[in-house]
């Protein structure tokens, strides 16, 4: 049933098992891409071939699997490169939605889907956003980003949404009559710790604040990005927080860092 039960030279082979002659061949484990947009992004310059970002700040009910194009040319290329499973992940907003574990074999998203709700994704706010430069490079032309919420306000928005989701769950569990909300219902597995909450964070302050927040919320935290994770390594280890590194090929972010700092 798709589960490895024994490995070895003297294993008793059950009746009816499929036998593949691998004499003279090499066998490799299938790789898992823990952060991918395979199947929902095709050609960067063609908008209609990309279905990665949803409108709005809070979209926890978005499931990437239903948007996967089983005929994407990227799927065969990914499989040939040794990646057999991808965590196809939506983007946009503060809460992007649910990553879906997708098998790189199949004709439709239903055939390819291994787990539709594999992880909840959050884009942690940036405490030091790039300064807005208006038309012609002059700062402040237009509203200069004045309408953008501050870092503290965005963090409070995130905390508020989690609080609302908890209140909604409590009302449902108490048998109260509530207006159905698919966004809050999609939060239950993350709130219950059944799936991890993957937080996109690169800077030291972002990672530290995300850890503090996750401890307060009691959720299973995974950091994605992790450009400055090396500077917070001791705390990440102490808190048992995994990191999905996506910045290994980036250039240096600070003048004193070597050109291969991220890779090293």
Coordinates of C-alpha atoms in Angstrom, one line a residue:
X1 CA 0.0 0.0 0.0
X2 CA 2.8 2.4 -0.8
X3 CA 4.7 1.9 2.5
X4 CA 8.2 0.4 2.7
X5 CA 8.0 -2.4 5.3
X6 CA 11.4 -4.0 5.0
X7 CA 14.8 -3.4 3.3
X8 CA 17.6 -6.0 3.0
X9 CA 19.1 -8.9 1.1
X10 CA 17.3 -11.6 3.0
X11 CA 13.8 -10.1 3.2
X12 CA 10.9 -12.4 2.7
X13 CA 9.0 -11.2 -0.4
X14 CA 5.2 -11.3 0.1
X15 CA 3.1 -13.1 -2.5
X16 CA 1.9 -10.9 -5.3
X17 CA 4.6 -8.3 -4.9
X18 CA 5.9 -6.5 -8.1
X19 CA 9.5 -7.4 -8.9
X20 CA 11.7 -5.0 -10.8
X21 CA 15.0 -6.2 -12.1
X22 CA 17.5 -3.5 -11.1
X23 CA 20.6 -5.4 -12.1
X24 CA 23.4 -3.0 -13.1
X25 CA 21.3 0.0 -12.3
X26 CA 21.6 2.7 -9.6
X27 CA 18.8 3.4 -7.2
X28 CA 18.4 6.8 -5.7
X29 CA 15.9 8.1 -3.1
X30 CA 13.3 10.5 -4.5
X31 CA 13.9 14.1 -3.5
X32 CA 11.3 16.3 -1.9
X33 CA 11.2 20.0 -2.8
X34 CA 9.9 21.6 0.4
X35 CA 9.1 24.9 -1.3
X36 CA 7.9 24.9 -4.8
X37 CA 5.4 26.4 -7.2
X38 CA 5.5 23.6 -9.7
X39 CA 2.2 23.2 -11.4
X40 CA 0.8 26.6 -10.5
X41 CA 3.5 28.7 -12.3
X42 CA 4.5 28.2 -15.9
X43 CA 5.8 31.2 -17.9
X44 CA 6.7 34.3 -16.0
X45 CA 5.9 36.7 -18.8
X46 CA 2.4 35.2 -19.4
X47 CA 0.1 36.2 -16.5
X48 CA -2.6 33.7 -17.3
X49 CA -0.2 30.8 -16.9
X50 CA 0.6 31.8 -13.3
X51 CA -1.8 31.1 -10.4
X52 CA 0.3 31.6 -7.4
X53 CA -0.9 34.7 -5.5
X54 CA -4.4 35.4 -4.3
X55 CA -5.9 38.8 -3.5
X56 CA -6.3 39.9 0.2
X57 CA -4.3 39.5 3.3
X58 CA -5.8 36.3 4.8
X59 CA -6.4 33.3 2.6
X60 CA -5.8 30.2 4.8
X61 CA -8.4 28.3 2.9
X62 CA -6.5 28.4 -0.4
X63 CA -5.3 24.9 -1.4
X64 CA -2.6 24.8 -4.0
X65 CA -3.5 21.3 -5.2
X66 CA -6.8 22.3 -7.0
X67 CA -4.9 24.9 -9.1
X68 CA -2.1 22.5 -10.2
X69 CA -1.9 22.0 -14.0
X70 CA -1.1 18.3 -14.5
X71 CA 0.1 19.1 -18.0
X72 CA 2.7 21.6 -16.9
X73 CA 6.0 21.1 -18.7
X74 CA 7.8 21.8 -15.4
X75 CA 6.5 18.6 -13.9
X76 CA 8.4 16.2 -16.2
X77 CA 11.6 18.3 -15.9
X78 CA 11.3 18.3 -12.1
X79 CA 10.7 14.5 -12.1
X80 CA 13.7 13.9 -14.4
X81 CA 15.9 15.9 -12.0
X82 CA 15.1 13.5 -9.2
X83 CA 12.4 15.4 -7.4
X84 CA 9.4 13.1 -7.0
X85 CA 7.3 15.1 -4.5
X86 CA 6.9 18.9 -4.3
X87 CA 5.3 21.0 -1.6
X88 CA 3.5 23.3 -4.1
X89 CA 2.9 26.5 -2.2
X90 CA 0.6 29.5 -2.9
X91 CA 1.8 33.1 -2.2
X92 CA 0.5 36.6 -1.4
X93 CA -0.9 38.3 1.6
X94 CA 0.0 37.6 5.3
X95 CA -1.5 34.2 5.2
X96 CA -1.0 32.7 1.8
X97 CA -2.8 29.4 2.2
X98 CA -2.1 25.7 2.3
X99 CA 0.9 23.9 0.7
X100 CA 0.0 20.7 -1.1
X101 CA 2.2 17.7 -1.2
X102 CA 2.1 16.7 -4.9
X103 CA 3.4 13.5 -6.5
X104 CA 5.2 14.3 -9.8
X105 CA 3.4 11.5 -11.5
X106 CA -0.2 11.6 -12.8
X107 CA -2.5 13.2 -15.3
X108 CA -4.7 15.3 -13.0
X109 CA -4.3 17.1 -9.7
X110 CA -6.5 14.5 -8.1
X111 CA -4.1 11.7 -9.1
X112 CA -1.0 13.7 -8.1
X113 CA -2.3 14.9 -4.7
X114 CA -0.7 13.2 -1.7
X115 CA -1.9 15.6 1.0
X116 CA -3.9 18.7 0.1
X117 CA -3.4 20.5 3.4
X118 CA 0.3 19.8 4.3
X119 CA 1.3 23.2 5.8
X120 CA -0.1 26.6 6.5
X121 CA 2.0 29.5 5.0
X122 CA 2.6 32.9 6.5
X123 CA 4.6 35.8 5.1
X124 CA 6.1 37.5 8.1
X125 CA 6.1 41.3 7.8
X126 CA 9.3 43.1 7.0
X127 CA 10.4 45.5 9.8
X128 CA 12.7 47.3 7.3
X129 CA 10.8 47.4 4.0
X130 CA 12.6 49.0 1.0
X131 CA 12.0 52.7 0.8
X132 CA 9.4 53.6 -1.7
X133 CA 10.8 55.7 -4.6
X134 CA 8.3 57.3 -6.9
X135 CA 8.3 58.0 -10.6
X136 CA 11.7 59.1 -11.8
X137 CA 13.3 57.9 -8.6
X138 CA 12.2 60.8 -6.4
X139 CA 11.2 59.6 -3.0
X140 CA 7.7 60.5 -1.8
X141 CA 6.1 61.1 -5.2
X142 CA 2.6 59.8 -4.9
X143 CA 1.7 58.7 -1.4
X144 CA 5.2 57.4 -0.7
X145 CA 3.8 54.2 0.8
X146 CA 2.2 56.3 3.6
X147 CA -1.0 54.1 3.5
X148 CA 1.0 50.9 4.2
X149 CA 0.5 49.6 7.7
X150 CA 3.5 49.6 10.0
X151 CA 5.4 46.5 10.9
X152 CA 3.7 46.5 14.4
X153 CA 0.3 46.9 12.8
X154 CA 0.8 44.0 10.4
X155 CA 1.9 41.7 13.2
X156 CA -1.2 42.8 15.2
X157 CA -3.3 42.0 12.2
X158 CA -1.9 38.5 12.1
X159 CA -2.4 38.0 15.8
X160 CA -5.9 39.3 15.5
X161 CA -6.8 36.8 12.8
X162 CA -5.5 33.9 14.8
X163 CA -7.5 35.1 17.8
X164 CA -10.6 35.3 15.7
X165 CA -10.0 31.8 14.3
X166 CA -9.7 30.5 17.9
X167 CA -12.9 32.2 18.9
X168 CA -14.7 30.8 15.9
X169 CA -13.4 27.3 16.7
X170 CA -14.5 27.6 20.4
X171 CA -18.0 28.7 19.3
X172 CA -18.3 25.7 16.9
X173 CA -17.1 23.3 19.6
X174 CA -19.6 24.8 22.0
X175 CA -22.4 24.1 19.6
X176 CA -23.2 27.8 19.0
X177 CA -24.9 28.9 15.8
X178 CA -22.2 30.7 13.8
X179 CA -22.0 31.9 10.3
X180 CA -19.9 29.4 8.4
X181 CA -16.5 30.8 7.4
X182 CA -14.1 28.6 5.3
X183 CA -11.1 30.8 6.2
X184 CA -11.4 30.1 10.0
X185 CA -12.3 26.4 9.4
X186 CA -9.1 26.0 7.4
X187 CA -7.1 27.2 10.4
X188 CA -8.1 24.3 12.6
X189 CA -5.4 21.9 11.7
X190 CA -2.7 24.6 12.2
X191 CA -4.2 25.6 15.6
X192 CA -4.5 22.0 16.7
X193 CA -0.8 21.3 15.7
X194 CA -1.8 18.7 13.1
X195 CA 0.1 20.6 10.4
X196 CA 3.1 23.0 10.7
X197 CA 2.9 26.7 10.1
X198 CA 5.6 27.7 7.6
X199 CA 6.7 31.3 8.1
X200 CA 8.6 33.0 5.4
X201 CA 11.3 35.1 7.2
X202 CA 14.8 36.1 6.4
X203 CA 16.1 38.7 8.8
X204 CA 17.2 38.3 12.3
X205 CA 14.4 40.4 13.8
X206 CA 11.8 38.5 11.6
X207 CA 13.0 35.1 12.7
X208 CA 13.2 36.1 16.4
X209 CA 9.7 37.7 16.3
X210 CA 8.3 34.7 14.5
X211 CA 9.7 32.3 17.2
X212 CA 8.2 34.5 19.9
X213 CA 4.8 34.6 18.1
X214 CA 4.8 30.8 17.5
X215 CA 5.5 30.1 21.2
X216 CA 2.6 32.4 22.2
X217 CA 0.3 30.8 19.7
X218 CA 1.4 27.2 20.4
X219 CA 1.8 26.3 16.8
X220 CA 4.4 24.1 15.1
X221 CA 6.8 26.6 13.5
X222 CA 9.0 26.1 10.4
X223 CA 11.1 29.0 9.1
X224 CA 11.3 29.3 5.3
X225 CA 13.9 31.5 3.6
X226 CA 16.3 31.7 6.6
X227 CA 18.9 34.1 5.1
X228 CA 20.1 35.1 8.6
X229 CA 19.3 31.8 10.3
X230 CA 23.0 31.2 10.9
X231 CA 22.9 34.3 13.2
X232 CA 19.9 32.9 15.2
X233 CA 21.1 29.2 15.0
X234 CA 21.4 28.7 18.8
X235 CA 17.8 29.9 19.4
X236 CA 16.5 27.9 16.5
X237 CA 18.1 24.7 17.9
X238 CA 16.9 25.4 21.4
X239 CA 13.3 25.9 20.2
X240 CA 13.6 22.9 17.9
X241 CA 12.5 25.0 14.8
X242 CA 13.3 23.5 11.4
X243 CA 14.5 25.8 8.6
X244 CA 13.8 25.4 4.9
X245 CA 16.7 27.3 3.3
X246 CA 15.9 29.0 0.0
X247 CA 18.7 31.6 0.0
X248 CA 21.7 29.4 -0.6
X249 CA 22.5 30.9 -4.0
X250 CA 21.8 34.5 -3.0
X251 CA 24.5 37.2 -3.1
X252 CA 25.8 38.8 0.1
X253 CA 23.3 40.9 2.0
X254 CA 25.9 42.9 3.9
X255 CA 29.0 44.7 2.8
X256 CA 31.3 42.7 5.1
X257 CA 30.0 39.3 4.0
X258 CA 31.8 37.2 1.5
X259 CA 30.4 36.5 -2.0
X260 CA 29.7 32.9 -0.9
X261 CA 28.4 33.7 2.5
X262 CA 24.9 32.4 2.0
X263 CA 26.1 29.2 0.3
X264 CA 28.7 28.6 2.9

